Coordinates of C-alpha atoms and ligand atoms in Angstrom, one line a residue:
Chain P
M794 CA 0.0 0.2 0.6
H795 CA 3.1 1.5 1.0
M796 CA 4.3 1.2 -2.2
I797 CA 1.3 2.2 -3.8
L798 CA 1.0 5.5 -3.1
K799 CA 4.2 6.5 -3.0
K800 CA 4.2 5.4 -6.9
R801 CA 1.1 7.9 -6.9
I802 CA 2.7 10.5 -5.4
K803 CA 5.4 10.2 -7.9
K804 CA 2.9 10.0 -11.2
I805 CA 1.4 13.4 -9.5
V806 CA 4.8 15.1 -9.1
I807 CA 6.1 14.4 -12.3
K808 CA 2.5 15.9 -14.0
I809 CA 3.0 19.1 -12.5
V810 CA 6.7 19.5 -13.3
V811 CA 6.1 18.2 -16.5
I812 CA 3.2 20.9 -16.9
C813 CA 6.0 23.9 -15.9
R814 CA 8.7 22.7 -18.4
G815 CA 6.0 22.5 -20.8
R816 CA 4.4 26.1 -20.8
A817 CA 8.8 26.7 -20.4
L818 CA 9.5 25.5 -23.0
Q819 CA 6.8 27.0 -25.2
S820 CA 7.3 30.4 -23.8
A821 CA 11.4 30.4 -24.2
A822 CA 11.3 29.4 -27.8
K823 CA 9.4 33.1 -28.1
S824 CA 11.9 34.3 -25.6
D825 CA 15.5 32.8 -25.7
P826 CA 17.8 33.0 -28.8
Q827 CA 19.2 30.0 -27.4
V828 CA 15.7 27.7 -27.9
M829 CA 15.2 29.4 -30.7
G830 CA 18.0 28.7 -32.6
E831 CA 18.2 25.6 -31.8
L832 CA 14.5 25.3 -32.9
R833 CA 15.8 26.6 -36.3
R834 CA 16.9 23.4 -37.0
W835 CA 15.1 21.1 -36.3
D836 CA 11.9 20.3 -39.7
K837 CA 9.0 23.1 -40.0
S838 CA 7.4 21.4 -38.4
L839 CA 6.7 17.8 -35.9
I840 CA 6.0 15.6 -32.4
I841 CA 7.9 15.0 -29.8
L842 CA 6.7 13.0 -27.0
M843 CA 8.5 12.3 -24.1
Q844 CA 6.6 9.5 -21.9
V845 CA 6.5 6.9 -18.7
L846 CA 6.0 3.7 -20.2
P847 CA 3.7 1.3 -20.2
K848 CA 1.1 4.4 -19.1
G849 CA 2.3 7.4 -18.4
P850 CA 2.4 10.0 -17.8
G851 CA 3.8 12.0 -20.9
M852 CA 4.8 15.3 -22.5
I853 CA 4.0 16.9 -26.1
L854 CA 5.7 19.6 -28.2
S855 CA 4.4 20.0 -31.3
K856 CA 6.2 22.8 -33.2
Q857 CA 4.2 25.1 -36.0
G858 CA 6.4 27.0 -38.4
R859 CA 8.1 28.6 -35.4
E860 CA 6.3 28.0 -33.1
L861 CA 6.5 25.5 -30.4
R862 CA 3.9 24.6 -28.4
Y863 CA 3.3 22.6 -25.3
L864 CA 0.4 19.6 -25.8
G865 CA -1.0 18.1 -22.6
S866 CA -0.5 14.3 -23.4
T867 CA -2.2 12.7 -25.1
Q868 CA -0.6 12.5 -28.4
K869 CA 0.3 8.8 -29.6
Q870 CA 2.3 9.4 -33.0
A871 CA 4.9 11.3 -33.3
D872 CA 8.3 12.6 -34.8
L873 CA 11.0 11.7 -31.6
V874 CA 9.6 9.8 -28.6
I875 CA 11.5 9.5 -25.8
N876 CA 11.0 6.7 -23.1
F877 CA 11.5 6.0 -20.0
K878 CA 11.5 2.3 -18.9
N879 CA 9.5 2.8 -16.2
I880 CA 8.0 5.3 -13.5
E881 CA 11.3 5.0 -10.9
C882 CA 13.0 5.2 -13.8
A883 CA 11.4 8.5 -15.1
F884 CA 11.8 10.5 -11.4
P885 CA 14.6 11.8 -11.5
V886 CA 14.7 13.0 -14.9
M887 CA 11.2 14.4 -15.3
A888 CA 10.9 16.2 -11.6
G889 CA 14.5 18.0 -12.4
F890 CA 16.8 16.0 -10.0
M891 CA 18.9 14.7 -12.9
S892 CA 20.1 15.7 -16.5
A893 CA 19.0 14.5 -19.9
E894 CA 22.3 13.2 -20.3
T895 CA 22.5 11.1 -17.0
G896 CA 19.3 9.5 -17.8
F897 CA 20.3 8.7 -20.8
A898 CA 24.0 7.3 -19.1
Q899 CA 22.3 4.8 -16.9
N900 CA 20.0 3.1 -19.6
R901 CA 16.7 5.2 -17.6
M902 CA 15.4 6.2 -21.8
T903 CA 14.9 4.5 -25.2
V904 CA 14.9 7.4 -28.2
K905 CA 13.0 6.5 -30.6
G906 CA 14.2 8.3 -34.2
D907 CA 16.4 11.1 -35.3
I908 CA 19.8 11.1 -33.2
P909 CA 21.1 15.0 -33.8
L910 CA 17.2 16.3 -33.2
A911 CA 17.6 14.0 -29.9
M912 CA 20.3 15.4 -29.5
S913 CA 19.4 19.8 -29.9
L914 CA 16.2 18.4 -27.5
I915 CA 17.9 17.5 -24.7
R916 CA 20.1 21.9 -25.4
C917 CA 16.3 23.2 -25.2
I918 CA 15.6 21.0 -22.2
N919 CA 19.2 21.4 -20.2
R920 CA 18.5 25.7 -21.4
I921 CA 15.4 25.5 -19.6
L922 CA 16.5 23.7 -16.1
T923 CA 18.5 27.0 -15.8
F924 CA 15.9 28.9 -16.3
L925 CA 13.3 27.1 -14.0
F926 CA 16.0 26.0 -10.7
P927 CA 18.4 28.3 -9.1
G928 CA 21.9 28.5 -10.2
F929 CA 23.5 26.5 -7.0
I930 CA 21.2 23.7 -8.2
S931 CA 21.4 23.3 -11.7
R932 CA 24.4 23.5 -11.4
R933 CA 24.7 20.1 -9.7
I934 CA 22.7 18.6 -12.6
L935 CA 24.5 20.1 -15.3
K936 CA 27.9 19.7 -17.6
R937 CA 28.1 23.5 -17.5
V938 CA 26.3 26.4 -16.5
A939 CA 27.0 30.2 -17.8
P940 CA 25.9 32.7 -15.5
F941 CA 23.4 34.9 -17.2
T942 CA 23.9 37.7 -18.6
L943 CA 21.5 41.0 -17.5
K944 CA 18.8 40.0 -21.0
E945 CA 19.1 36.0 -20.0
Q946 CA 17.2 37.5 -16.8
I947 CA 15.3 39.5 -18.1
I948 CA 14.1 36.3 -20.0
R949 CA 14.3 34.1 -17.2
L950 CA 12.2 36.6 -15.1
K951 CA 9.3 36.2 -18.2
I952 CA 9.3 32.4 -17.9
L953 CA 9.0 32.2 -14.3
T954 CA 6.1 35.1 -14.4
L955 CA 3.7 34.8 -17.6
G956 CA 5.9 31.5 -19.8
I957 CA 4.4 28.9 -16.9
P958 CA 1.6 30.3 -15.0
F959 CA 0.1 32.0 -18.7
G960 CA 1.8 29.9 -21.0
H961 CA 3.2 33.1 -22.9
Chain B
M1311 CA 31.9 5.4 -7.6
I1312 CA 29.3 3.1 -8.0
P1313 CA 26.7 4.4 -10.9
T1314 CA 22.6 4.7 -8.9
H1315 CA 22.2 2.6 -11.7
Y1316 CA 23.6 1.3 -14.7
E1317 CA 23.0 -1.9 -17.2
F1318 CA 25.6 -4.0 -18.9
N1319 CA 25.4 -7.0 -21.8
N1320 CA 27.7 -9.0 -23.4
P1321 CA 26.3 -12.2 -24.4
V1322 CA 28.2 -12.1 -28.0
K1323 CA 30.5 -15.5 -27.8
I1324 CA 34.5 -15.2 -28.5
I1325 CA 36.4 -18.1 -30.3
S1326 CA 40.1 -16.6 -30.4
G1327 CA 43.1 -18.7 -31.7
S1328 CA 44.7 -20.0 -34.6
K1329 CA 42.8 -21.6 -36.5
A1330 CA 39.0 -20.3 -35.1
V1331 CA 38.0 -19.3 -38.5
D1332 CA 37.6 -24.0 -39.0
N1333 CA 35.2 -23.4 -36.4
L1334 CA 31.7 -21.7 -38.4
P1335 CA 30.3 -24.2 -39.7
F1336 CA 29.7 -26.1 -36.3
E1337 CA 28.7 -22.1 -34.9
L1338 CA 26.7 -22.1 -37.6
E1339 CA 25.0 -25.4 -36.6
Q1340 CA 24.5 -24.6 -33.3
L1341 CA 22.5 -22.0 -34.2
G1342 CA 20.6 -23.8 -36.1
V1343 CA 21.2 -22.6 -39.6
S1344 CA 23.2 -24.0 -42.4
R1345 CA 22.7 -21.0 -45.9
P1346 CA 25.1 -17.8 -44.3
L1347 CA 24.9 -14.6 -46.9
I1348 CA 28.8 -13.4 -46.5
I1349 CA 29.2 -9.9 -46.3
T1350 CA 32.3 -8.5 -47.2
D1351 CA 34.1 -5.8 -49.0
Q1352 CA 36.6 -5.2 -52.1
G1353 CA 39.9 -5.4 -50.1
V1354 CA 39.1 -8.3 -47.6
A1355 CA 37.9 -10.1 -51.1
G1356 CA 41.4 -9.3 -52.6
A1357 CA 44.0 -9.9 -50.1
G1358 CA 42.6 -13.9 -50.2
L1359 CA 40.9 -14.0 -46.7
L1360 CA 37.6 -14.9 -48.3
S1361 CA 39.4 -18.7 -49.5
I1362 CA 39.7 -19.0 -45.7
V1363 CA 36.1 -18.7 -44.9
K1364 CA 35.3 -20.9 -48.0
N1365 CA 37.4 -24.2 -46.8
A1366 CA 36.5 -24.1 -43.5
C1367 CA 32.4 -25.0 -45.2
S1368 CA 34.3 -27.3 -46.8
D1369 CA 32.6 -30.8 -46.9
S1370 CA 30.5 -30.0 -44.1
N1371 CA 26.7 -29.0 -43.8
I1372 CA 27.1 -25.1 -44.1
S1373 CA 26.8 -24.0 -48.0
I1374 CA 27.1 -20.8 -48.7
G1375 CA 24.3 -18.6 -50.2
A1376 CA 25.6 -16.1 -51.4
V1377 CA 28.8 -13.9 -51.1
Y1378 CA 28.2 -10.5 -51.0
D1379 CA 31.4 -8.2 -51.7
Q1380 CA 30.9 -4.6 -52.7
T1381 CA 30.7 -3.0 -48.9
P1382 CA 31.8 0.5 -49.6
P1383 CA 34.0 2.5 -46.8
D1384 CA 31.1 3.4 -44.0
S1385 CA 28.6 1.2 -45.8
S1386 CA 25.4 3.5 -47.1
L1387 CA 21.9 2.6 -46.8
S1388 CA 21.6 1.8 -50.0
T1389 CA 23.7 -0.6 -50.4
V1390 CA 21.9 -2.2 -46.8
K1391 CA 18.8 -2.2 -48.8
Q1392 CA 20.5 -4.1 -52.1
I1393 CA 21.7 -6.4 -50.0
A1394 CA 18.9 -7.3 -48.1
G1395 CA 17.4 -7.8 -51.8
L1396 CA 19.7 -11.0 -52.3
Y1397 CA 19.6 -11.9 -48.7
R1398 CA 15.6 -12.7 -49.8
K1399 CA 16.2 -14.2 -53.7
T1400 CA 19.3 -16.3 -52.2
Q1401 CA 16.8 -17.2 -49.5
C1402 CA 19.8 -17.1 -47.6
D1403 CA 18.6 -18.0 -43.4
S1404 CA 21.4 -16.1 -41.8
F1405 CA 24.9 -13.7 -41.7
V1406 CA 28.9 -13.7 -42.0
A1407 CA 30.1 -10.7 -41.7
V1408 CA 33.9 -10.9 -42.7
G1409 CA 35.6 -7.4 -43.3
G1410 CA 36.4 -4.7 -41.1
G1411 CA 34.1 -2.3 -39.1
S1412 CA 32.1 -1.1 -43.0
A1413 CA 31.7 -4.2 -43.0
I1414 CA 30.3 -5.8 -40.3
D1415 CA 28.0 -2.9 -39.6
T1416 CA 26.6 -3.0 -42.9
A1417 CA 26.0 -7.1 -42.0
K1418 CA 24.0 -5.0 -38.6
G1419 CA 22.4 -3.3 -41.0
V1420 CA 21.0 -6.2 -43.4
N1421 CA 20.1 -8.7 -40.7
L1422 CA 17.6 -5.2 -38.9
I1423 CA 16.1 -4.3 -42.0
I1424 CA 15.5 -8.6 -42.7
S1425 CA 14.0 -9.2 -39.5
E1426 CA 11.1 -6.5 -39.2
N1427 CA 10.5 -6.9 -42.9
S1428 CA 11.2 -3.5 -44.5
D1429 CA 13.1 -1.8 -46.9
D1430 CA 14.7 1.5 -45.1
L1431 CA 16.7 1.2 -42.6
S1432 CA 16.8 5.2 -41.5
Q1433 CA 13.5 5.0 -40.0
F1434 CA 14.6 2.6 -37.1
A1435 CA 17.2 5.4 -36.3
G1436 CA 17.1 5.6 -32.5
A1437 CA 18.2 3.8 -29.5
Q1438 CA 16.8 1.0 -28.0
I1439 CA 13.9 0.7 -30.2
I1440 CA 13.9 -2.3 -32.4
K1441 CA 11.6 -5.0 -30.5
T1442 CA 12.7 -8.3 -33.1
P1443 CA 15.2 -11.1 -32.3
A1444 CA 17.2 -11.2 -35.4
K1445 CA 19.0 -13.1 -37.8
P1446 CA 21.7 -15.7 -36.3
L1447 CA 25.0 -13.2 -37.2
I1448 CA 28.1 -14.2 -37.1
V1449 CA 31.8 -11.9 -37.2
I1450 CA 35.0 -12.3 -38.6
P1451 CA 36.4 -9.5 -37.9
T1452 CA 40.0 -8.1 -40.4
T1453 CA 41.0 -5.0 -38.5
S1454 CA 41.6 -4.7 -35.1
G1455 CA 39.6 -1.7 -33.9
T1456 CA 35.8 -1.2 -34.2
G1457 CA 35.4 -3.7 -32.0
S1458 CA 31.8 -3.9 -33.7
E1459 CA 32.1 -7.4 -33.1
V1460 CA 30.8 -6.7 -30.2
T1461 CA 29.1 -3.8 -30.3
M1462 CA 25.2 -3.0 -30.3
V1463 CA 26.0 -0.2 -32.5
A1464 CA 26.1 0.5 -36.0
V1465 CA 27.4 3.3 -37.7
I1466 CA 25.9 3.3 -41.1
S1467 CA 26.2 6.9 -43.5
D1468 CA 23.3 8.8 -45.2
T1469 CA 25.6 9.6 -48.2
D1470 CA 21.9 11.6 -49.8
R1471 CA 22.5 14.1 -46.5
N1472 CA 25.9 13.8 -46.0
L1473 CA 25.7 12.3 -42.3
K1474 CA 27.0 8.8 -40.6
M1475 CA 24.1 7.8 -39.2
A1476 CA 23.9 5.7 -35.7
F1477 CA 21.3 2.5 -34.8
T1478 CA 22.1 1.2 -31.1
S1479 CA 19.6 -2.1 -30.1
H1480 CA 20.3 -5.3 -28.1
H1481 CA 19.2 -6.9 -31.2
L1482 CA 22.1 -6.2 -33.6
L1483 CA 25.7 -7.7 -31.4
P1484 CA 26.6 -10.7 -33.2
N1485 CA 25.8 -14.0 -32.3
V1486 CA 29.5 -15.2 -32.4
A1487 CA 32.9 -13.3 -33.3
I1488 CA 35.7 -14.9 -34.3
L1489 CA 39.6 -13.7 -33.7
D1490 CA 41.7 -15.6 -35.9
P1491 CA 45.2 -14.3 -36.4
R1492 CA 45.0 -15.1 -40.4
M1493 CA 42.7 -12.3 -41.0
T1494 CA 44.5 -9.8 -40.1
L1495 CA 48.5 -10.7 -41.1
T1496 CA 47.1 -9.3 -44.0
L1497 CA 46.3 -5.5 -43.1
P1498 CA 49.2 -2.6 -44.3
A1499 CA 50.5 -1.7 -41.4
S1500 CA 49.1 2.5 -42.1
M1501 CA 45.3 0.4 -41.6
T1502 CA 47.1 -1.4 -38.4
A1503 CA 47.5 1.4 -36.9
A1504 CA 44.5 4.0 -37.9
T1505 CA 41.9 0.8 -36.8
G1506 CA 44.4 0.2 -33.4
M1507 CA 44.2 3.5 -32.3
D1508 CA 40.1 3.5 -32.9
A1509 CA 40.9 1.0 -30.3
L1510 CA 42.3 3.2 -28.6
S1511 CA 40.0 5.6 -28.5
H1512 CA 36.9 3.5 -27.8
A1513 CA 39.2 2.2 -23.7
M1514 CA 39.7 5.6 -23.4
E1515 CA 36.7 7.4 -24.0
A1516 CA 34.9 4.8 -22.6
F1517 CA 36.7 5.0 -19.0
I1518 CA 35.8 8.6 -19.0
S1519 CA 32.1 8.4 -20.7
L1520 CA 29.4 9.3 -17.9
Q1521 CA 27.9 5.4 -18.8
K1522 CA 31.3 3.9 -16.9
N1523 CA 30.9 1.2 -14.8
P1524 CA 32.9 -0.8 -12.9
I1525 CA 32.4 -4.4 -15.6
S1526 CA 33.3 -1.2 -18.6
D1527 CA 36.5 -0.2 -16.5
A1528 CA 37.4 -3.0 -16.2
F1529 CA 37.3 -4.5 -20.2
C1530 CA 38.5 -0.9 -20.7
L1531 CA 42.4 -0.6 -19.0
S1532 CA 43.1 -4.6 -20.2
A1533 CA 42.7 -3.3 -23.1
I1534 CA 44.5 0.2 -22.9
K1535 CA 47.3 -2.3 -21.5
L1536 CA 47.4 -5.1 -24.6
I1537 CA 47.3 -1.1 -27.1
G1538 CA 49.7 0.2 -25.6
K1539 CA 52.3 -2.4 -25.4
T1540 CA 51.4 -4.2 -28.8
L1541 CA 50.1 -2.0 -31.5
P1542 CA 53.4 -0.5 -32.4
L1543 CA 55.0 -4.5 -32.6
A1544 CA 51.4 -4.6 -35.7
V1545 CA 52.6 -2.0 -37.3
K1546 CA 56.4 -2.7 -37.4
N1547 CA 55.8 -6.6 -37.2
G1548 CA 52.8 -7.4 -39.0
K1549 CA 53.7 -10.6 -39.6
D1550 CA 53.9 -11.9 -36.2
P1551 CA 50.0 -14.2 -35.7
D1552 CA 50.4 -14.1 -31.9
I1553 CA 51.1 -9.8 -32.2
R1554 CA 47.9 -9.9 -34.2
L1555 CA 45.8 -12.1 -32.2
T1556 CA 46.3 -10.1 -29.3
M1557 CA 45.2 -6.9 -30.9
A1558 CA 42.5 -8.9 -32.7
N1559 CA 41.8 -9.6 -28.0
A1560 CA 42.8 -5.7 -27.3
A1561 CA 39.8 -4.1 -30.0
T1562 CA 37.2 -6.9 -28.7
M1563 CA 37.7 -5.8 -25.1
A1564 CA 37.5 -2.3 -25.9
G1565 CA 34.3 -2.9 -27.9
I1566 CA 32.7 -4.2 -24.8
A1567 CA 33.6 -1.9 -23.2
F1568 CA 33.2 1.2 -25.1
S1569 CA 29.2 -0.6 -26.3
N1570 CA 28.1 -0.4 -22.6
A1571 CA 29.5 2.8 -21.4
M1572 CA 29.5 4.5 -24.5
V1573 CA 31.7 7.6 -26.7
G1574 CA 32.2 10.5 -26.2
V1575 CA 34.1 13.9 -27.6
V1576 CA 37.0 12.2 -29.7
H1577 CA 34.2 10.3 -31.8
G1578 CA 31.8 12.8 -32.1
L1579 CA 34.2 14.3 -33.6
G1580 CA 35.6 12.0 -36.1
H1581 CA 32.2 10.9 -36.9
A1582 CA 31.7 14.6 -38.0
A1583 CA 34.8 14.9 -40.2
G1584 CA 33.9 11.4 -41.6
A1585 CA 31.1 13.0 -42.9
V1586 CA 32.0 15.8 -44.1
C1587 CA 35.8 15.7 -45.3
H1588 CA 35.8 11.3 -45.4
I1589 CA 39.2 10.7 -42.9
P1590 CA 39.4 7.2 -42.5
H1591 CA 37.4 7.3 -38.7
G1592 CA 40.3 5.2 -37.8
V1593 CA 42.4 8.1 -38.7
A1594 CA 40.2 10.8 -37.3
M1595 CA 40.4 8.6 -34.3
S1596 CA 43.8 8.8 -33.4
I1597 CA 44.4 12.2 -34.2
F1598 CA 41.3 13.9 -31.6
L1599 CA 42.3 11.6 -29.1
P1600 CA 44.8 13.4 -27.2
F1601 CA 42.8 17.1 -27.9
G1602 CA 39.5 14.8 -26.3
L1603 CA 41.6 14.0 -22.6
E1604 CA 43.2 17.3 -22.8
Y1605 CA 38.8 18.6 -23.1
N1606 CA 38.3 16.4 -20.2
I1607 CA 41.2 17.0 -17.6
A1608 CA 39.1 19.2 -15.7
K1609 CA 36.7 16.9 -15.0
E1610 CA 38.3 13.6 -14.6
E1611 CA 41.4 14.4 -14.0
K1612 CA 42.3 11.1 -11.7
R1613 CA 40.5 8.9 -14.1
I1614 CA 42.6 10.4 -16.8
G1615 CA 45.4 9.9 -15.4
R1616 CA 45.3 6.4 -13.7
M1617 CA 45.1 5.4 -17.4
L1618 CA 48.8 5.8 -17.6
L1619 CA 49.3 3.0 -15.8
S1620 CA 48.1 0.5 -17.8
L1621 CA 49.2 2.6 -20.5
A1622 CA 52.7 3.3 -20.5
G1623 CA 53.6 0.5 -17.9
E1624 CA 54.5 1.1 -14.1
S1625 CA 58.0 3.0 -13.8
I1626 CA 57.0 5.6 -16.1
Y1627 CA 53.6 6.1 -14.0
L1628 CA 55.1 5.7 -10.9
N1629 CA 57.8 8.6 -11.8
I1630 CA 55.0 11.2 -12.2
P1631 CA 54.0 13.5 -9.6
E1632 CA 49.4 12.4 -9.2
N1633 CA 49.0 16.2 -10.1
K1634 CA 50.6 15.7 -13.5
R1635 CA 49.7 11.9 -14.8
A1636 CA 46.9 13.3 -16.6
A1637 CA 49.1 15.5 -18.5
G1638 CA 51.3 12.3 -18.7
T1639 CA 48.3 10.3 -19.9
V1640 CA 47.9 12.9 -23.0
K1641 CA 51.9 13.0 -23.7
A1642 CA 52.1 9.4 -24.0
V1643 CA 49.3 9.4 -26.6
R1644 CA 51.5 11.9 -28.2
A1645 CA 54.6 9.6 -28.4
L1646 CA 52.7 7.0 -29.5
Q1647 CA 50.9 9.0 -32.3
K1648 CA 54.3 10.2 -32.8
T1649 CA 55.4 6.5 -33.0
L1650 CA 53.5 4.8 -35.5
Y1651 CA 53.5 8.0 -37.5
E1652 CA 57.3 8.0 -38.0
H1653 CA 56.5 3.7 -38.9
C1654 CA 53.6 4.1 -41.7
G1655 CA 52.6 8.1 -42.0
L1656 CA 49.5 7.6 -39.7
P1657 CA 48.7 11.6 -40.1
Y1658 CA 48.6 13.3 -36.6
T1659 CA 46.9 16.4 -38.1
L1660 CA 43.9 17.3 -39.9
K1661 CA 45.6 18.8 -42.9
Q1662 CA 48.3 15.9 -43.3
A1663 CA 44.3 13.5 -43.3
G1664 CA 43.6 16.4 -45.9
A1665 CA 40.9 18.7 -44.3
T1666 CA 40.9 22.2 -45.6
R1667 CA 40.4 25.1 -42.9
D1668 CA 37.1 25.9 -44.9
K1669 CA 35.6 23.0 -43.8
L1670 CA 36.3 23.4 -39.3
D1671 CA 33.0 24.9 -39.2
Q1672 CA 30.3 23.1 -41.3
I1673 CA 32.5 19.5 -38.6
A1674 CA 31.9 21.6 -35.5
Q1675 CA 28.3 21.9 -37.0
K1676 CA 27.8 18.3 -36.9
T1677 CA 29.5 17.2 -34.5
M1678 CA 26.8 19.5 -32.7
D1679 CA 24.0 16.1 -33.3
D1680 CA 26.6 13.0 -33.0
G1681 CA 25.0 11.5 -30.0
A1682 CA 28.1 10.9 -28.2
L1683 CA 28.6 13.9 -27.1
G1684 CA 26.1 13.5 -24.4
F1685 CA 28.2 10.7 -22.5
N1686 CA 31.0 13.0 -22.7
P1687 CA 32.2 14.5 -18.9
E1688 CA 33.1 17.9 -20.1
A1689 CA 30.4 19.9 -22.1
V1690 CA 30.8 20.8 -25.3
E1691 CA 29.2 23.4 -27.1
L1692 CA 29.8 25.1 -31.1
D1693 CA 32.1 27.1 -30.3
D1694 CA 33.8 24.2 -28.0
A1695 CA 34.0 21.5 -31.3
L1696 CA 35.3 24.8 -33.5
M1697 CA 38.3 25.2 -30.9
L1698 CA 39.3 21.3 -30.7
L1699 CA 38.7 21.3 -34.8
N1700 CA 41.5 24.5 -35.2
R1701 CA 43.8 23.0 -32.4
A1702 CA 44.1 19.4 -34.0
Y1703 CA 43.7 20.9 -37.2
E1704 CA 47.7 21.5 -37.8
Ligands
NAD75 N1 29.3 -0.3 -34.5 C1 30.6 -0.3 -34.1 O1 30.2 -0.1 -33.1 C2 31.7 0.8 -35.0 C3 33.2 1.4 -34.2 C4 33.2 2.4 -35.2 C5 34.1 2.0 -35.9 N2 32.6 2.0 -36.8 C6 32.9 2.2 -37.8 O2 33.3 1.5 -39.1 C7 33.7 1.8 -39.9 C8 35.3 2.0 -40.1 O3 36.0 0.4 -40.1 P1 36.8 -0.3 -40.2 O4 38.3 1.1 -39.4 O5 37.4 -0.9 -39.9 O6 37.7 0.2 -42.2 P2 36.9 -0.7 -42.9 O7 36.4 -1.9 -43.2 O8 36.1 0.7 -43.8 O9 37.8 -0.9 -43.9 C9 39.2 -0.3 -44.0 C10 40.0 -1.0 -45.7 O10 40.8 -2.1 -45.0 C11 40.6 -3.3 -45.4 N3 41.5 -4.4 -45.1 C12 40.0 -4.6 -43.9 N4 41.0 -5.7 -43.3 C13 41.5 -6.0 -44.1 C14 42.5 -7.2 -44.1 N5 42.6 -7.8 -42.8 N6 43.1 -7.4 -45.0 C15 43.9 -6.0 -45.8 N7 42.6 -5.4 -46.1 C16 42.3 -5.4 -45.6 C17 39.0 -2.6 -46.0 O11 38.7 -3.7 -47.5 C18 38.9 -1.7 -46.4 O12 39.5 -1.1 -47.6 C19 33.3 3.2 -39.8 O13 32.6 3.1 -40.7 C20 33.7 3.5 -38.6 O14 32.3 4.7 -38.8 C21 31.0 0.7 -35.9
FE2_76 FE1 35.4 4.2 -32.7

């Protein structure tokens, strides 16, 4: 019982974090030059799915033209799919305690699709982590975190105050 | 420190010995097959190595279904498709790859689309997504470098898009690897040097990779030790079967290590340089290895220093103070490079390898697409890749 409850709580935590990260990405795609630069190299329209096997939760990102949209977790078909083998595998990565690179290095997930696109997505996700977490945390998770410029501080503020709560 | 989670998988049966190829019919029968398609290339066929394989199969219950000997360097998606057609037409039931990484990876690619009943390999790009078990595959390596005989990786070029695609899946692992010194005796010195440096870079990159684990570590250190001692000998004295068999074993060990621990920036740069400037994989590995190690010292100084003991031996290791050992390892790799350059002209700069400066930007861009970067201990951004390429240029 105790274990099942823990699993449920983990699922809920992942669901909440996924919403924050999805919206942060959507917002950074409009304001952060680094993320925008990555997106420019992607195909015009594509769908990315990150999900926990066997039954979710998951995150769907859809790119249409220049826009990136976070679409919740209902889609089945996608161009790039990142599957976590189970909820325990997913938790540290999805909740943001562990970088996606370390997640891959620990065989926690599989990738279906274009590896260059996956690498680019990881760079975007890492970038989002630096906006969401204070420096002392992101520096522990990521290989390298450059100090923010004033412009980046403003982008971060925008993502935290408008992007995540209102989806802008 | 033990990683919080890791996986290790090496189910390949390894057969090593002076007449090991003669075990091929027995091993095929053990796998329940009798009609293999042999995949090789012109260089290997021209060196007369196929006759060793055919001879092993004569007077046995094995009948060779067909031989494909036109594998291009680094393989290609269209070759894979073409061979799949041949396999179906000649009703083969298994694969035997005879060659270096190019022939072996081609066989893995063909096996994948045959077992998935498809015609298009590119649709299976990715990591650990293939679900169907493959047909039996026996590998007889003729270079001592890629380790592809024991890896779950296949690297196949997409000639239209000018890039190298990587496929990883447990289903790509061969069933049997046969290491026979007769198969590498004919390998020219320059190729021996280049492929040997590929093996060394597998072991060294795997030892510091984010995916390293205690089991892969053991394979790395053993491989580095054997290569450090034997590679210069193999280049000078390629007709010695003991030396050849030792190198074959070392390359296989390095392959087991990196199949489970992955590689880093050296391979990232090398795949890109291969795709853009057609620098052979081993040559690129040799050029980038010292720079890649140096680049990672800030993150993995101790481990890079530890490799000096395996590479250069006790007396050198103990004579260097601990805080200089990582730099000592880089120096030892450069010394090895120099020996190989003197003996067979193995290039140690991109310029010597035929690259031009105006291509560096493009190589740096392509490097950023490579999955190996994710496993490199130090972050690699576009500027870093360009800086490394400039350093390695001349
Ligand atoms: N799958 C993996 O795990 C893995 C790892 C590293 C590299 N690779 C790939 O392997 C390929 C390179 O393989 P390689 O370095 O073994 O070279 P190769 O297979 O391309 O062979 C190089 C040349 O040597 C000739 N040759 C091979 N053996 C010979 C012999 N015994 N005698 C005379 N000539 C011989 C071949 O005909 C060819 O012309 C690259 O495409 C690389 O990306 C794959
Ligand atoms: Fe390699």
